[in-house]
Short mmCIF file of C-alpha atoms in Angstrom, two decimals:
data_model
loop_
_atom_site.label_atom_id
_atom_site.label_comp_id
_atom_site.label_asym_id
_atom_site.label_seq_id
_atom_site.Cartn_x
_atom_site.Cartn_y
_atom_site.Cartn_z
CA UNK A 1 -110.14 2.80 40.02
CA UNK A 2 -108.34 1.92 36.87
CA UNK A 3 -106.81 -1.56 36.63
CA UNK A 4 -103.00 -1.79 36.50
CA UNK A 5 -101.34 -2.79 33.32
CA UNK A 6 -98.28 -5.03 33.49
CA UNK A 7 -95.82 -5.00 30.64
CA UNK A 8 -94.32 -8.36 29.70
CA UNK A 9 -90.64 -8.27 28.57
CA UNK A 10 -90.29 -9.65 25.14
CA UNK A 11 -87.37 -12.10 24.61
CA UNK A 12 -84.59 -10.60 22.64
CA UNK A 13 -81.63 -12.25 20.74
CA UNK A 14 -78.00 -11.17 20.71
CA UNK A 15 -77.09 -8.09 18.89
CA UNK A 16 -74.64 -8.25 16.04
CA UNK A 17 -71.99 -6.59 18.17
CA UNK A 18 -72.41 -9.17 20.94
CA UNK A 19 -72.14 -12.05 18.46
CA UNK A 20 -68.96 -10.61 16.99
CA UNK A 21 -67.42 -10.15 20.43
CA UNK A 22 -68.32 -13.72 21.43
CA UNK A 23 -66.84 -15.10 18.23
CA UNK A 24 -63.67 -13.12 18.74
CA UNK A 25 -63.27 -14.37 22.32
CA UNK A 26 -63.96 -17.94 21.20
CA UNK A 27 -61.41 -17.71 18.41
CA UNK A 28 -58.77 -16.41 20.81
CA UNK A 29 -59.43 -19.27 23.23
CA UNK A 30 -59.43 -21.84 20.40
CA UNK A 31 -56.19 -20.42 19.00
CA UNK A 32 -54.55 -20.58 22.43
CA UNK A 33 -55.62 -24.20 22.88
CA UNK A 34 -54.38 -25.09 19.39
CA UNK A 35 -50.97 -23.54 20.07
CA UNK A 36 -50.74 -25.29 23.43
CA UNK A 37 -51.68 -28.65 21.92
CA UNK A 38 -49.24 -28.19 19.05
CA UNK A 39 -46.38 -27.32 21.38
CA UNK A 40 -47.14 -30.26 23.67
CA UNK A 41 -47.27 -32.60 20.68
CA UNK A 42 -43.98 -31.24 19.34
CA UNK A 43 -42.31 -31.53 22.73
CA UNK A 44 -43.57 -35.09 23.10
CA UNK A 45 -42.28 -36.02 19.65
CA UNK A 46 -38.92 -34.42 20.38
CA UNK A 47 -38.69 -36.26 23.70
CA UNK A 48 -39.46 -39.55 21.97
CA UNK A 49 -36.78 -38.90 19.33
CA UNK A 50 -34.19 -38.09 21.98
CA UNK A 51 -35.16 -41.16 24.00
CA UNK A 52 -34.83 -43.41 20.95
CA UNK A 53 -31.49 -41.85 20.10
CA UNK A 54 -30.08 -42.35 23.60
CA UNK A 55 -31.47 -45.88 23.80
CA UNK A 56 -29.89 -46.71 20.44
CA UNK A 57 -26.55 -45.26 21.50
CA UNK A 58 -26.55 -47.11 24.79
CA UNK A 59 -27.64 -50.39 23.20
CA UNK A 60 -24.95 -50.09 20.51
CA UNK A 61 -22.22 -49.41 23.04
CA UNK A 62 -23.39 -52.22 25.33
CA UNK A 63 -23.53 -54.74 22.46
CA UNK A 64 -20.03 -53.88 21.29
CA UNK A 65 -18.61 -53.71 24.82
CA UNK A 66 -19.91 -57.18 25.69
CA UNK A 67 -18.34 -58.69 22.58
CA UNK A 68 -15.05 -56.87 23.15
CA UNK A 69 -14.89 -58.04 26.75
CA UNK A 70 -15.27 -61.67 25.59
CA UNK A 71 -12.81 -61.39 22.68
CA UNK A 72 -10.28 -64.20 22.84
CA UNK A 73 -12.50 -66.45 24.94
CA UNK A 74 -11.78 -70.04 23.88
CA UNK A 75 -13.32 -72.03 26.72
CA UNK A 76 -10.72 -74.02 28.63
CA UNK A 77 -8.04 -73.36 26.01
CA UNK A 78 -5.25 -70.98 26.97
CA UNK A 79 -3.03 -70.09 23.98
CA UNK A 80 -0.16 -69.23 26.34
CA UNK A 81 0.12 -72.61 28.11
CA UNK A 82 0.85 -74.94 25.20
CA UNK A 83 4.35 -76.41 24.91
CA UNK A 84 4.82 -73.79 22.20
CA UNK A 85 2.72 -70.60 22.33
CA UNK A 86 0.09 -70.33 19.63
CA UNK A 87 0.92 -68.49 16.42
CA UNK A 88 -1.59 -65.74 15.73
CA UNK A 89 -3.11 -65.09 12.30
CA UNK A 90 -4.99 -62.09 10.88
CA UNK A 91 -7.45 -63.69 8.44
CA UNK A 92 -9.67 -61.89 5.95
CA UNK A 93 -12.89 -60.94 7.83
CA UNK A 94 -14.87 -61.64 4.64
CA UNK A 95 -13.57 -65.18 4.13
CA UNK A 96 -16.23 -67.90 4.41
CA UNK A 97 -14.10 -71.01 3.85
CA UNK A 98 -13.51 -72.83 7.13
CA UNK A 99 -9.84 -73.21 6.27
CA UNK A 100 -9.53 -69.42 5.96
CA UNK A 101 -10.69 -68.54 9.48
CA UNK A 102 -7.17 -68.52 10.92
CA UNK A 103 -7.43 -71.88 12.74
CA UNK A 104 -5.04 -74.78 12.21
CA UNK A 105 -4.66 -77.07 15.21
CA UNK A 106 -2.84 -79.83 13.33
CA UNK A 107 0.47 -77.95 13.23
CA UNK A 108 2.97 -76.90 15.87
CA UNK A 109 2.64 -74.26 17.07
CA UNK A 110 -1.11 -74.25 16.57
CA UNK A 111 -2.47 -71.34 14.56
CA UNK A 112 -5.34 -69.25 15.90
CA UNK A 113 -6.86 -65.91 14.79
CA UNK A 114 -6.16 -62.71 16.68
CA UNK A 115 -8.96 -61.98 19.21
CA UNK A 116 -9.48 -58.41 18.01
CA UNK A 117 -8.65 -56.68 14.74
CA UNK A 118 -9.33 -53.14 13.60
CA UNK A 119 -10.16 -52.06 10.06
CA UNK A 120 -8.99 -48.58 9.09
CA UNK A 121 -11.40 -46.05 7.66
CA UNK A 122 -9.54 -46.02 4.34
CA UNK A 123 -9.47 -49.82 3.98
CA UNK A 124 -11.80 -51.46 1.48
CA UNK A 125 -13.59 -54.55 2.80
CA UNK A 126 -15.91 -56.25 0.34
CA UNK A 127 -18.39 -57.78 2.78
CA UNK A 128 -19.13 -54.51 4.62
CA UNK A 129 -21.83 -53.33 2.22
CA UNK A 130 -22.79 -49.64 2.10
CA UNK A 131 -20.07 -48.79 4.60
CA UNK A 132 -20.06 -45.11 5.53
CA UNK A 133 -16.90 -43.29 4.44
CA UNK A 134 -14.52 -42.18 7.18
CA UNK A 135 -15.64 -44.77 9.74
CA UNK A 136 -13.63 -47.66 11.15
CA UNK A 137 -14.72 -51.27 11.64
CA UNK A 138 -13.94 -53.78 14.36
CA UNK A 139 -13.57 -57.59 14.19
CA UNK A 140 -14.10 -59.73 17.29
CA UNK A 141 -13.24 -63.45 17.44
CA UNK A 142 -14.10 -65.83 20.24
CA UNK A 143 -15.98 -68.99 21.17
CA UNK A 144 -19.59 -68.99 22.28
CA UNK A 145 -19.85 -68.11 25.96
CA UNK A 146 -23.04 -70.08 26.62
CA UNK A 147 -23.22 -73.72 27.61
CA UNK A 148 -21.09 -75.98 25.46
CA UNK A 149 -22.94 -78.25 23.03
CA UNK A 150 -22.76 -81.89 22.06
CA UNK A 151 -21.82 -83.17 18.63
CA UNK A 152 -25.50 -83.45 17.77
CA UNK A 153 -25.93 -79.69 18.12
CA UNK A 154 -23.34 -78.80 15.46
CA UNK A 155 -23.16 -78.99 11.70
CA UNK A 156 -20.71 -79.18 8.82
CA UNK A 157 -20.58 -75.46 7.99
CA UNK A 158 -19.40 -73.93 11.29
CA UNK A 159 -16.14 -74.23 13.18
CA UNK A 160 -16.17 -75.79 16.65
CA UNK A 161 -13.50 -76.01 19.32
CA UNK A 162 -12.81 -79.12 21.39
CA UNK A 163 -10.30 -79.00 24.26
CA UNK A 164 -8.49 -82.02 25.71
CA UNK A 165 -9.29 -82.76 29.35
CA UNK A 166 -7.07 -85.81 29.49
CA UNK A 167 -3.45 -85.07 30.27
CA UNK A 168 -2.33 -87.97 28.09
CA UNK A 169 -3.69 -86.47 24.88
CA UNK A 170 -0.72 -85.16 22.90
CA UNK A 171 -2.99 -82.87 20.87
CA UNK A 172 -4.53 -80.28 23.17
CA UNK A 173 -7.32 -78.92 20.99
CA UNK A 174 -9.19 -79.43 17.72
CA UNK A 175 -10.89 -76.73 15.64
CA UNK A 176 -13.01 -78.20 12.85
CA UNK A 177 -16.54 -78.61 11.54
CA UNK A 178 -18.84 -81.32 12.86
CA UNK A 179 -18.75 -84.07 10.21
CA UNK A 180 -21.98 -85.57 8.97
CA UNK A 181 -20.96 -89.02 10.21
CA UNK A 182 -18.77 -90.26 13.07
CA UNK A 183 -18.01 -86.90 14.76
CA UNK A 184 -16.12 -88.75 17.48
CA UNK A 185 -13.54 -89.79 14.91
CA UNK A 186 -12.72 -86.14 14.19
CA UNK A 187 -13.21 -84.73 17.69
CA UNK A 188 -11.41 -87.50 19.53
CA UNK A 189 -9.95 -85.67 22.54
CA UNK A 190 -10.86 -87.28 25.85
CA UNK A 191 -12.39 -86.47 29.21
CA UNK A 192 -10.38 -86.43 32.47
CA UNK A 193 -10.84 -90.22 32.83
CA UNK A 194 -8.88 -90.61 29.56
CA UNK A 195 -11.32 -93.33 28.55
CA UNK A 196 -14.26 -91.56 26.93
CA UNK A 197 -14.32 -88.95 24.21
CA UNK A 198 -15.11 -85.41 25.32
CA UNK A 199 -18.27 -84.82 23.27
CA UNK A 200 -18.60 -81.18 24.35
CA UNK A 201 -17.63 -78.45 21.88
CA UNK A 202 -18.06 -74.69 21.46
CA UNK A 203 -18.89 -72.86 18.26
CA UNK A 204 -16.25 -70.38 17.14
CA UNK A 205 -17.58 -66.97 16.09
CA UNK A 206 -16.30 -63.98 14.16
CA UNK A 207 -18.24 -60.70 14.26
CA UNK A 208 -17.44 -57.49 12.40
CA UNK A 209 -19.04 -54.22 13.54
CA UNK A 210 -19.25 -51.32 11.09
CA UNK A 211 -21.32 -48.26 10.16
CA UNK A 212 -23.56 -48.50 7.10
CA UNK A 213 -24.97 -45.43 5.34
CA UNK A 214 -28.48 -46.89 5.48
CA UNK A 215 -30.63 -49.22 7.54
CA UNK A 216 -33.05 -50.37 4.83
CA UNK A 217 -30.63 -50.00 1.96
CA UNK A 218 -33.08 -51.42 -0.57
CA UNK A 219 -35.31 -48.41 0.13
CA UNK A 220 -32.27 -46.11 0.40
CA UNK A 221 -33.57 -44.62 3.66
CA UNK A 222 -30.28 -42.74 4.28
CA UNK A 223 -30.24 -43.49 8.03
CA UNK A 224 -26.71 -44.37 9.22
CA UNK A 225 -26.82 -47.62 11.15
CA UNK A 226 -24.49 -49.76 13.23
CA UNK A 227 -24.45 -53.22 11.65
CA UNK A 228 -22.79 -56.54 12.42
CA UNK A 229 -21.54 -59.16 9.98
CA UNK A 230 -21.21 -62.71 11.28
CA UNK A 231 -20.46 -66.00 9.58
CA UNK A 232 -23.23 -68.47 10.44
CA UNK A 233 -23.70 -71.84 8.77
CA UNK A 234 -21.06 -71.10 6.18
CA UNK A 235 -22.42 -67.73 5.04
CA UNK A 236 -21.96 -64.12 6.09
CA UNK A 237 -25.09 -62.58 7.59
CA UNK A 238 -25.56 -58.86 8.19
CA UNK A 239 -27.92 -57.57 10.88
CA UNK A 240 -28.73 -54.03 12.02
CA UNK A 241 -27.88 -53.21 15.62
CA UNK A 242 -29.17 -49.62 15.97
CA UNK A 243 -30.24 -46.75 13.72
CA UNK A 244 -28.69 -43.30 13.91
CA UNK A 245 -25.11 -44.40 14.63
CA UNK A 246 -23.03 -42.38 12.18
CA UNK A 247 -19.41 -42.80 13.27
CA UNK A 248 -17.21 -45.42 14.91
CA UNK A 249 -13.58 -44.88 15.93
CA UNK A 250 -11.48 -47.11 18.19
CA UNK A 251 -8.30 -46.71 20.21
CA UNK A 252 -6.39 -49.86 21.11
CA UNK A 253 -4.61 -50.45 24.41
CA UNK A 254 -1.31 -52.27 23.84
CA UNK A 255 0.35 -54.36 26.55
CA UNK A 256 4.03 -54.30 25.64
CA UNK A 257 5.47 -55.66 28.92
CA UNK A 258 3.16 -58.67 29.28
CA UNK A 259 1.47 -57.72 32.54
CA UNK A 260 -2.12 -57.72 31.29
CA UNK A 261 -2.54 -53.94 31.41
CA UNK A 262 -2.44 -51.43 28.55
CA UNK A 263 0.75 -49.40 28.48
CA UNK A 264 -0.51 -46.98 25.83
CA UNK A 265 -3.50 -46.41 23.56
CA UNK A 266 -2.97 -46.12 19.84
CA UNK A 267 -5.14 -45.58 16.79
CA UNK A 268 -4.93 -47.28 13.42
CA UNK A 269 -3.88 -44.01 11.82
CA UNK A 270 -0.87 -43.70 14.13
CA UNK A 271 0.83 -46.72 12.56
CA UNK A 272 1.77 -48.15 15.98
CA UNK A 273 -0.06 -51.46 15.43
CA UNK A 274 2.15 -52.40 12.51
CA UNK A 275 2.52 -56.18 12.74
CA UNK A 276 5.99 -56.01 14.28
CA UNK A 277 6.33 -57.23 17.87
CA UNK A 278 5.29 -55.95 20.32
CA UNK A 279 2.92 -53.81 18.25
CA UNK A 280 0.70 -56.67 17.14
CA UNK A 281 -2.99 -57.42 17.55
CA UNK A 282 -2.48 -60.22 20.09
CA UNK A 283 -1.00 -57.62 22.48
CA UNK A 284 -4.19 -55.52 22.51
CA UNK A 285 -5.74 -55.89 25.97
CA UNK A 286 -8.24 -52.99 25.89
CA UNK A 287 -10.28 -51.00 23.41
CA UNK A 288 -11.64 -47.46 23.74
CA UNK A 289 -14.74 -47.19 21.58
CA UNK A 290 -16.11 -43.85 20.36
CA UNK A 291 -19.67 -43.90 18.95
CA UNK A 292 -21.32 -40.80 17.50
CA UNK A 293 -25.10 -41.08 17.18
CA UNK A 294 -27.73 -38.72 15.81
CA UNK A 295 -31.49 -38.39 15.75
CA UNK A 296 -33.29 -39.82 12.75
CA UNK A 297 -35.38 -36.66 12.16
CA UNK A 298 -34.45 -32.94 12.28
CA UNK A 299 -35.52 -30.57 15.04
CA UNK A 300 -36.94 -27.26 13.83
CA UNK A 301 -34.69 -24.33 14.65
CA UNK A 302 -31.94 -26.47 16.20
CA UNK A 303 -28.33 -25.50 15.48
CA UNK A 304 -25.49 -27.77 16.64
CA UNK A 305 -22.39 -25.66 17.22
CA UNK A 306 -20.33 -28.34 18.97
CA UNK A 307 -17.31 -30.22 17.65
CA UNK A 308 -17.12 -33.91 18.55
CA UNK A 309 -13.74 -35.49 19.33
CA UNK A 310 -13.57 -39.22 18.57
CA UNK A 311 -10.07 -40.00 19.77
CA UNK A 312 -6.84 -38.09 19.19
CA UNK A 313 -7.04 -37.92 15.40
CA UNK A 314 -10.71 -37.57 14.46
CA UNK A 315 -12.99 -34.60 15.00
CA UNK A 316 -16.47 -34.16 13.55
CA UNK A 317 -18.15 -30.81 12.93
CA UNK A 318 -21.80 -31.45 12.02
CA UNK A 319 -23.42 -29.89 9.01
CA UNK A 320 -26.38 -27.54 9.44
CA UNK A 321 -28.84 -30.41 9.28
CA UNK A 322 -30.77 -29.62 12.52
CA UNK A 323 -30.04 -33.15 13.84
CA UNK A 324 -29.21 -33.67 17.51
CA UNK A 325 -26.13 -35.76 18.27
CA UNK A 326 -24.66 -37.68 21.21
CA UNK A 327 -21.09 -38.89 21.59
CA UNK A 328 -20.49 -41.93 23.80
CA UNK A 329 -17.09 -43.33 24.75
CA UNK A 330 -16.29 -46.48 26.70
CA UNK A 331 -13.02 -48.21 27.52
CA UNK A 332 -13.40 -52.00 27.63
CA UNK A 333 -10.84 -54.51 28.82
CA UNK A 334 -10.36 -57.75 26.87
CA UNK A 335 -10.82 -59.82 30.00
CA UNK A 336 -9.64 -63.17 28.65
CA UNK A 337 -6.57 -61.77 26.91
CA UNK A 338 -5.55 -59.60 29.84
CA UNK A 339 -6.06 -62.17 32.60
CA UNK A 340 -3.88 -64.74 30.83
CA UNK A 341 -0.97 -62.29 31.05
CA UNK A 342 -1.26 -61.45 34.73
#
């Protein structure tokens, strides 16, 4: 009987055809994963850009709305209750001299600056550096709304407001700088006991909002930015509020029958606010703010076919720059001005 012979299978490698097929399948899978990752990354970047844009627009509108709502706040001082109503001034928003801020409480009637003042798009204002053409600016004047401060908290380069709490004081308020020595000799209005000096004052502020053509203008980044100019310690300081804000237009609500409510809204271009009563800045009791914002980077393939309406006289048709835009509008009441008229 012959012994059986068993054949042992020899190990074999892949054929060339099998290797090519495997490589092709792998490349297809890798390509699909690459496309998926790229799309997810692009979508995430686009979402982040839109989020930043909306956050910037909302923050800008909130910052301006809060200041507008407090325009004309002067602590306990009511310009309408003096023996003679205060005389309103429209000072230069770029002036830094304390005597040029529109305050003079040593005369009768006392002189105070208008709470709100618009700057037309065509107006040239020296301190609004790199201002974007075709955009308006807005000036807000008020006293600090935080806790009042003592003489020790002030200095000689800011204006402060002191209000009389003693009914026997013939002068009802003082607007001046804190002197280096003997502040009580300058701010000498008294407390309700009429015996001690009221050592509490509030700093007076003036803020101008405008659109600059750049955020980092030294680097010429070309990103339109909402900025604010404020006089602090005797000098004008400019700070950026939010990037991507490219247009600002304002409508002003005029109260012509002294009831604290706007009777009509007008723009600077309409010529209604012309300095002749009742069409004067002190009769503005509301402001309708239009802010147009855009993304800071283009979106591939995006085409913006919309036209943005910023009030009755201004429309914006975007260029083919692939930038996404958002228009926000808010109507804000000047609470202090309006309530004094009710």
